[in-house]
mmCIF file of C-alpha atoms in Angstrom:
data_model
loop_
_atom_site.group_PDB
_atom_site.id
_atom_site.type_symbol
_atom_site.label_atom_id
_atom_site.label_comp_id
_atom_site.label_asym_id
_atom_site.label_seq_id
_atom_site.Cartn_x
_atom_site.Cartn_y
_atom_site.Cartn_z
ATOM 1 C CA UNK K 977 86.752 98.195 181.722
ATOM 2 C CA UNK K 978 83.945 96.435 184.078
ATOM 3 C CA UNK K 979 84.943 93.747 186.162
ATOM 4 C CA UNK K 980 83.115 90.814 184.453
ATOM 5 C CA UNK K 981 85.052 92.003 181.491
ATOM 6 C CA UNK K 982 88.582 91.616 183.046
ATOM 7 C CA UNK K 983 88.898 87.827 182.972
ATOM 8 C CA UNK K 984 88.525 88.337 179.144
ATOM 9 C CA UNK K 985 91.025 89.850 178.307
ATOM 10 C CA UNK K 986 93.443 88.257 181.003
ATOM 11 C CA UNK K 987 93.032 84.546 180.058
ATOM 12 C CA UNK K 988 95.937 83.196 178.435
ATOM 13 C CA UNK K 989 96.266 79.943 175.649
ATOM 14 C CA UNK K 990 94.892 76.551 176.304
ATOM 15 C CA UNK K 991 96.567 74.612 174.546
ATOM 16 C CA UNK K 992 99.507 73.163 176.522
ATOM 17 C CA UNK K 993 101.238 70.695 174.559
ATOM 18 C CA UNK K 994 104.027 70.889 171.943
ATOM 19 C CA UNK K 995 103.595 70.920 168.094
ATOM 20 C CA UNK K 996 104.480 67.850 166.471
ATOM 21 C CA UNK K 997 107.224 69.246 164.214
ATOM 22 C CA UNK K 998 108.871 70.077 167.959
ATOM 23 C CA UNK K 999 108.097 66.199 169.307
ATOM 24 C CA UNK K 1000 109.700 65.089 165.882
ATOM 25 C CA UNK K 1001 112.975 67.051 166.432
ATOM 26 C CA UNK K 1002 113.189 65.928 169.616
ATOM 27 C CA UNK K 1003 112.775 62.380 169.001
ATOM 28 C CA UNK K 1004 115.313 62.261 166.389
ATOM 29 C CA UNK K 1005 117.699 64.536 168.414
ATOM 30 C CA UNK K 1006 116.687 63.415 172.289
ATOM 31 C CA UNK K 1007 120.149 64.479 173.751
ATOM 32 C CA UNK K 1008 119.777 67.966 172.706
ATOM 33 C CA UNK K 1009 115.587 67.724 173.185
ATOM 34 C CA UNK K 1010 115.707 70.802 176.051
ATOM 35 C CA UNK K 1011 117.527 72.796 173.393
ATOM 36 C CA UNK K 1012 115.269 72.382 170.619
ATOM 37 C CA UNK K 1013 111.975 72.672 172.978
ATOM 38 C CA UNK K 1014 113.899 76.475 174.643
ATOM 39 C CA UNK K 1015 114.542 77.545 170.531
ATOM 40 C CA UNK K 1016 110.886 76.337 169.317
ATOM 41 C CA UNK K 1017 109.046 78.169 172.604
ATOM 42 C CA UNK K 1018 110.954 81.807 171.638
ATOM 43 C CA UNK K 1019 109.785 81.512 168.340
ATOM 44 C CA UNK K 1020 106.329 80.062 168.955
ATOM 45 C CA UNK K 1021 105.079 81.751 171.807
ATOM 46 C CA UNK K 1022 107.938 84.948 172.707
ATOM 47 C CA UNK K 1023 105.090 87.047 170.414
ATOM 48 C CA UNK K 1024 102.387 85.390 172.130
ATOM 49 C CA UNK K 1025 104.061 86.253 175.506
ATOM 50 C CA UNK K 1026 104.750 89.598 174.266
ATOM 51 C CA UNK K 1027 100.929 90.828 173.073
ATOM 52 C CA UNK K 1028 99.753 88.978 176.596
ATOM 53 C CA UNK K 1029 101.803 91.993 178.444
ATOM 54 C CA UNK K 1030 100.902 94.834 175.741
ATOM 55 C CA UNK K 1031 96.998 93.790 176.491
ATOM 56 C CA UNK K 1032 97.346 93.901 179.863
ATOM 57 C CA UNK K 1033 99.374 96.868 180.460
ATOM 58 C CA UNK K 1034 96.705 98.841 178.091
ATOM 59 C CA UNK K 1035 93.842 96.864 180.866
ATOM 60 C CA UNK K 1036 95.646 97.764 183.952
ATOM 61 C CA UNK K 1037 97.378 101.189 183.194
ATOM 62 C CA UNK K 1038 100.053 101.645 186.158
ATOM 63 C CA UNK K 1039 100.403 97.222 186.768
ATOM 64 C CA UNK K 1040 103.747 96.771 188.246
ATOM 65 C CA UNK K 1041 105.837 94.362 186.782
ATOM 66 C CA UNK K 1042 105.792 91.966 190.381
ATOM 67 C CA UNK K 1043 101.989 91.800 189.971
ATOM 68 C CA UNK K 1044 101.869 91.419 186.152
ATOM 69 C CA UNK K 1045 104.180 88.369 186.247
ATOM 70 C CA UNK K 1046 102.248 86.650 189.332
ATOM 71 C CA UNK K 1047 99.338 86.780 186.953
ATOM 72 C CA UNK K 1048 101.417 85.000 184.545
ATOM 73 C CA UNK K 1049 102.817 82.756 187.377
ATOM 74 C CA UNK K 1050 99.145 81.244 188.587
ATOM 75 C CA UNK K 1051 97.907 81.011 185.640
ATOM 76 C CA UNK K 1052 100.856 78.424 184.321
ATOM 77 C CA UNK K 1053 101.275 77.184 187.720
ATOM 78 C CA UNK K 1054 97.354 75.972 187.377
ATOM 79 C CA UNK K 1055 98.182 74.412 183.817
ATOM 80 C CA UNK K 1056 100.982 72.967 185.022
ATOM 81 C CA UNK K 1057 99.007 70.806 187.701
ATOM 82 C CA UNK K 1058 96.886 69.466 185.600
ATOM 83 C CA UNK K 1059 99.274 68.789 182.503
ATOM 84 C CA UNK K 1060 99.942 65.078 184.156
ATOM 85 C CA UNK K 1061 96.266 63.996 183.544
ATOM 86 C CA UNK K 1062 95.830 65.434 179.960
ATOM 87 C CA UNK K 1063 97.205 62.304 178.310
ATOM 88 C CA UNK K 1064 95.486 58.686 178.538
ATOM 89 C CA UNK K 1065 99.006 57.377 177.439
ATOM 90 C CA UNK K 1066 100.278 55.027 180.646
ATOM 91 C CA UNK K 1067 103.843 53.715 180.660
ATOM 92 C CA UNK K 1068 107.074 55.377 179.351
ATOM 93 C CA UNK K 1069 105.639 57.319 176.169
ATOM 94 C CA UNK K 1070 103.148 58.831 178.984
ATOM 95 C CA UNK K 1071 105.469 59.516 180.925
ATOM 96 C CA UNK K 1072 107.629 61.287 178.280
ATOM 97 C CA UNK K 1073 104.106 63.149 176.906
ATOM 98 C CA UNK K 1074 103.718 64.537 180.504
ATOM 99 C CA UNK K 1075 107.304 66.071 181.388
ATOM 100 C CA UNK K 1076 107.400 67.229 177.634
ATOM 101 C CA UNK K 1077 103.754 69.133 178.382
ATOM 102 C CA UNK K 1078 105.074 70.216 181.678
ATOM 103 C CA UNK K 1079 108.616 71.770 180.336
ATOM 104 C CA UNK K 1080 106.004 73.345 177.016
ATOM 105 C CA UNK K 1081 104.315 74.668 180.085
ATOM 106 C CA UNK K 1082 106.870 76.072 181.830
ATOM 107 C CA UNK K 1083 108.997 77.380 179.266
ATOM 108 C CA UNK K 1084 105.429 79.945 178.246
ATOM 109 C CA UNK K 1085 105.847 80.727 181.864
ATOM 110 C CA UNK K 1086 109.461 82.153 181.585
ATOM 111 C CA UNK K 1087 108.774 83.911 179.359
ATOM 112 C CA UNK K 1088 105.524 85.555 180.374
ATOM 113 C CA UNK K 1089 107.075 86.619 183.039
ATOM 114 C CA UNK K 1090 110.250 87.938 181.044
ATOM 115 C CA UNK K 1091 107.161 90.085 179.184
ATOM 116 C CA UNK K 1092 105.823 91.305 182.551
ATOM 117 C CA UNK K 1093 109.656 92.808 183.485
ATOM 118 C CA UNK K 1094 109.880 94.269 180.327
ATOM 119 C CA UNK K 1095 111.956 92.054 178.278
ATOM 120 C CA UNK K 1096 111.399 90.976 174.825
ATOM 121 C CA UNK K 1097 110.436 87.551 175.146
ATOM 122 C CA UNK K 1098 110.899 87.019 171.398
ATOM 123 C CA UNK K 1099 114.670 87.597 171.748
ATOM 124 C CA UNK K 1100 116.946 84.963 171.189
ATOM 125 C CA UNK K 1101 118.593 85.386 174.934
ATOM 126 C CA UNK K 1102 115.438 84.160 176.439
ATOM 127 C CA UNK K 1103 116.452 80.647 175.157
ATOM 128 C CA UNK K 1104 119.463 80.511 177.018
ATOM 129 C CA UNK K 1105 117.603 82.103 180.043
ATOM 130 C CA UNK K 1106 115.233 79.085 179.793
ATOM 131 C CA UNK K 1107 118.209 76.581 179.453
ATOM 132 C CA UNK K 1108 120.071 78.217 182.686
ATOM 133 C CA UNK K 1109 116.579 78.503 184.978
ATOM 134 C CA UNK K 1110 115.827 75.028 184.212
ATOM 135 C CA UNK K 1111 118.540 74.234 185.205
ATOM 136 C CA UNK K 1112 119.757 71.915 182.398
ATOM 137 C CA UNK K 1113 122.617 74.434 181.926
ATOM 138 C CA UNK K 1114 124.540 75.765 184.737
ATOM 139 C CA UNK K 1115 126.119 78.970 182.896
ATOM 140 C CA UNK K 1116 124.846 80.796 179.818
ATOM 141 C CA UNK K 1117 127.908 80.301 177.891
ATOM 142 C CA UNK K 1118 126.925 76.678 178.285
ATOM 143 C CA UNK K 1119 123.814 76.907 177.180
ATOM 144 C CA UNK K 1120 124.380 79.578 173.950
ATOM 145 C CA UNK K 1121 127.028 76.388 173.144
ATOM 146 C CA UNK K 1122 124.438 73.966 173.292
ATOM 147 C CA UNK K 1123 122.012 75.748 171.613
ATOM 148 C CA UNK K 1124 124.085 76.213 168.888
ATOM 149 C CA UNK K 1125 124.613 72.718 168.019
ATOM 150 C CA UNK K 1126 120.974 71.850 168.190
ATOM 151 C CA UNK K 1127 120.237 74.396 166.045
ATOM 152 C CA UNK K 1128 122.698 73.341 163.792
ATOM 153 C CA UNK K 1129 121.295 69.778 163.944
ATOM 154 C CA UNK K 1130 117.920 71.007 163.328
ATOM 155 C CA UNK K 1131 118.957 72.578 160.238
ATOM 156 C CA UNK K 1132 120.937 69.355 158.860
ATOM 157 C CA UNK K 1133 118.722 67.432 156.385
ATOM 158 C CA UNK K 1134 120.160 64.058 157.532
ATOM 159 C CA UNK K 1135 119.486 64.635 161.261
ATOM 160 C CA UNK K 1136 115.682 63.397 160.421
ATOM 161 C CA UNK K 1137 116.428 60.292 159.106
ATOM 162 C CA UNK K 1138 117.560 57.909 161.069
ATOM 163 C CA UNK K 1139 115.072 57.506 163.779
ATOM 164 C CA UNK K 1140 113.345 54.258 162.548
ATOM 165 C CA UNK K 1141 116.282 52.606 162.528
ATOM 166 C CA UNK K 1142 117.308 53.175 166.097
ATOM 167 C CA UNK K 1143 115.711 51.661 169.148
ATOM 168 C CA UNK K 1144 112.015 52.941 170.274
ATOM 169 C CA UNK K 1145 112.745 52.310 174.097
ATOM 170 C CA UNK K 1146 115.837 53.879 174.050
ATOM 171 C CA UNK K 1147 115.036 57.149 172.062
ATOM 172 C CA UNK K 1148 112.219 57.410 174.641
ATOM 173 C CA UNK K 1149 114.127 57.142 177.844
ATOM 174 C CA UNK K 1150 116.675 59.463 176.820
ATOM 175 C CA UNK K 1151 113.879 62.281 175.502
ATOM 176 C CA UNK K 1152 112.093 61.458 178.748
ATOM 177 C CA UNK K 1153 115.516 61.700 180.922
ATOM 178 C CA UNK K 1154 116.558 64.988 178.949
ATOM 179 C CA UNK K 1155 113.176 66.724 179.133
ATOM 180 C CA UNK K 1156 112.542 65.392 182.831
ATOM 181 C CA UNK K 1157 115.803 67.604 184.183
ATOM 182 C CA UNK K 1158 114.298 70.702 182.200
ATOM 183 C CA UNK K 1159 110.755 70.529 183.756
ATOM 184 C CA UNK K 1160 112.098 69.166 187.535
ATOM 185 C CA UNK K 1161 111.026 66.366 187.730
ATOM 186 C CA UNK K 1162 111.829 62.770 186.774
ATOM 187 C CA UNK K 1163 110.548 60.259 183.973
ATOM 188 C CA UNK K 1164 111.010 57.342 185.749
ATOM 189 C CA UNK K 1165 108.962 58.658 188.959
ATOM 190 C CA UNK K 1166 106.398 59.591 186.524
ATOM 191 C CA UNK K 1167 106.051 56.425 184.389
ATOM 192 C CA UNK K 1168 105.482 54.676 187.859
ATOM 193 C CA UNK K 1169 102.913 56.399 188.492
ATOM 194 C CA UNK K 1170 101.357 55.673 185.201
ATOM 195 C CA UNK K 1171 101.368 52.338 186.255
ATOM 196 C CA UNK K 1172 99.007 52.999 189.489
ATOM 197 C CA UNK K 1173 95.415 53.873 188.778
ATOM 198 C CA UNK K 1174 95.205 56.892 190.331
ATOM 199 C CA UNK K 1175 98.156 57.909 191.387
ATOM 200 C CA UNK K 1176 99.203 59.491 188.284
ATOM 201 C CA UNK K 1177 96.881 62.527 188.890
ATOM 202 C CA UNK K 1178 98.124 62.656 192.050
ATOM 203 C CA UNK K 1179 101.340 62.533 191.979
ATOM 204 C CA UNK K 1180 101.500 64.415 188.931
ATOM 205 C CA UNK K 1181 99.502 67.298 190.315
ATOM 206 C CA UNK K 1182 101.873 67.663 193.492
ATOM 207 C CA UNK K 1183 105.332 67.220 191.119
ATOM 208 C CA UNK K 1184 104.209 69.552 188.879
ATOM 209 C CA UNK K 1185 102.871 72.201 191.310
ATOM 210 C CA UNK K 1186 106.151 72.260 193.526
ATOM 211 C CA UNK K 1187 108.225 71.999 190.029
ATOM 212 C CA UNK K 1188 106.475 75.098 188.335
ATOM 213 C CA UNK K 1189 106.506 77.282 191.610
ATOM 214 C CA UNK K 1190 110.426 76.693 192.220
ATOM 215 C CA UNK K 1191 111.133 78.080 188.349
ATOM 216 C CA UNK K 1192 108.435 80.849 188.874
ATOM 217 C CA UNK K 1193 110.485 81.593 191.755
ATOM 218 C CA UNK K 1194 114.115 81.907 190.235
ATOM 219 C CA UNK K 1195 112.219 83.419 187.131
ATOM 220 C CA UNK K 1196 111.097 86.712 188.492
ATOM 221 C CA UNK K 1197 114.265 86.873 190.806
ATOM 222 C CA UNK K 1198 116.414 86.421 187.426
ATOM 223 C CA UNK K 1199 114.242 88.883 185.288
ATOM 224 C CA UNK K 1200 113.720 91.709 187.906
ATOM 225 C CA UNK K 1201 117.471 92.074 188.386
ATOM 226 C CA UNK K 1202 117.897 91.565 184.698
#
């Protein structure tokens, strides 16, 4: 394969931000939003993580899994930076759109890199590795618990129902809260900067950066002794 030809067939998805069927869930179930976001991201993109490390194993015959996931792990890390400026939303449902992009972001990362060691990212186990390296769990058995329930709630018809009848603001704050500890960083910090012209890319850019590299870190730690 030529060199111009490389960069083909090593770029990765575009699109950063969750479905709405996911944004839905987690609205109507904010307290177990990291949950459903960790289930949704091994269904929806485990196979796309999966094909990314078939492709490029076939490309690079002899890639060792360190270098394959630090592939993975700039390429995220770059999407990640500049997930804070992809919204125009200011305010607190910005601020919830941007650490909800950022923890979409992240969670393809984990599981890229789970690919690149030679894991199936499709498995169910990778959403409890999510929960655990984003730290919103501090023990599997936590975080198989946990998932559990949501995915029990996600199944119940009358989960979906009530959400117009509770308060906007305070559906918000707790999805923002909830999916703020998964990606690292905090809503409220975020909706601040919102409020600055400016700052918002720049702040975001930094947050994210520093956020993204930390779980990259603990990622191919976790996966390589895996």
């Amino acid at each position: 394969m030529s060199e111009a030809a490389t960069p083909v067939r090593e770029q990765l998805p575009e699109t950063i931000a969750p479905p709405g069927t996911l944004w839905s869930h987690m609205k109507s179930d904010p307290q177990y939003a990291p949950e459903h976001l960790a289930l949704d991201a091994v269904r929806r993109l485990g196979p796309e993580a999966a094909q990314w490390a078939e492709r490029m194993r076939l490309d690079h015959p002899g890639i060792a899994p360190h270098a394959l996931a630090e592939r993975a792990v700039r390429r995220f890390t770059t999407l990640a930076r500049i997930s804070g400026a992809v919204s125009g939303a200011t305010g607190l449902p910005g601020a919830v759109l941007d650490v909800g992009v950022l923890a979409w972001t992240q969670s393809r990362m984990v599981l890229h890199v789970a690919a690149a060691y030679g894991h199936d990212p499709a498995a169910a186990e990778r959403a409890t590795d999510l929960l655990v390296l984003q730290r919103v769990h501090k023990a599997a058995e936590g975080a198989r618990t946990a998932l559990g329930v949501a995915a029990g709630r996600e199944r119940a018809s009358r989960l979906f129902t009530d959400v117009a009848d509770r308060p906007l603001t305070g559906v918000m704050l707790k999805l923002g809260f909830r999916l703020g500890q998964m990606a690292g960083v905090h809503a409220a910090r975020r909706m601040f900067a919102k409020m600055l012209p400016g700052a918002s890319v720049v702040l975001g850019t930094w947050v994210n950066s520093a956020a993204t590299k930390d779980l990259a870190t603990r990622s191919k730690a976790h996966f390589a002794a895996a």
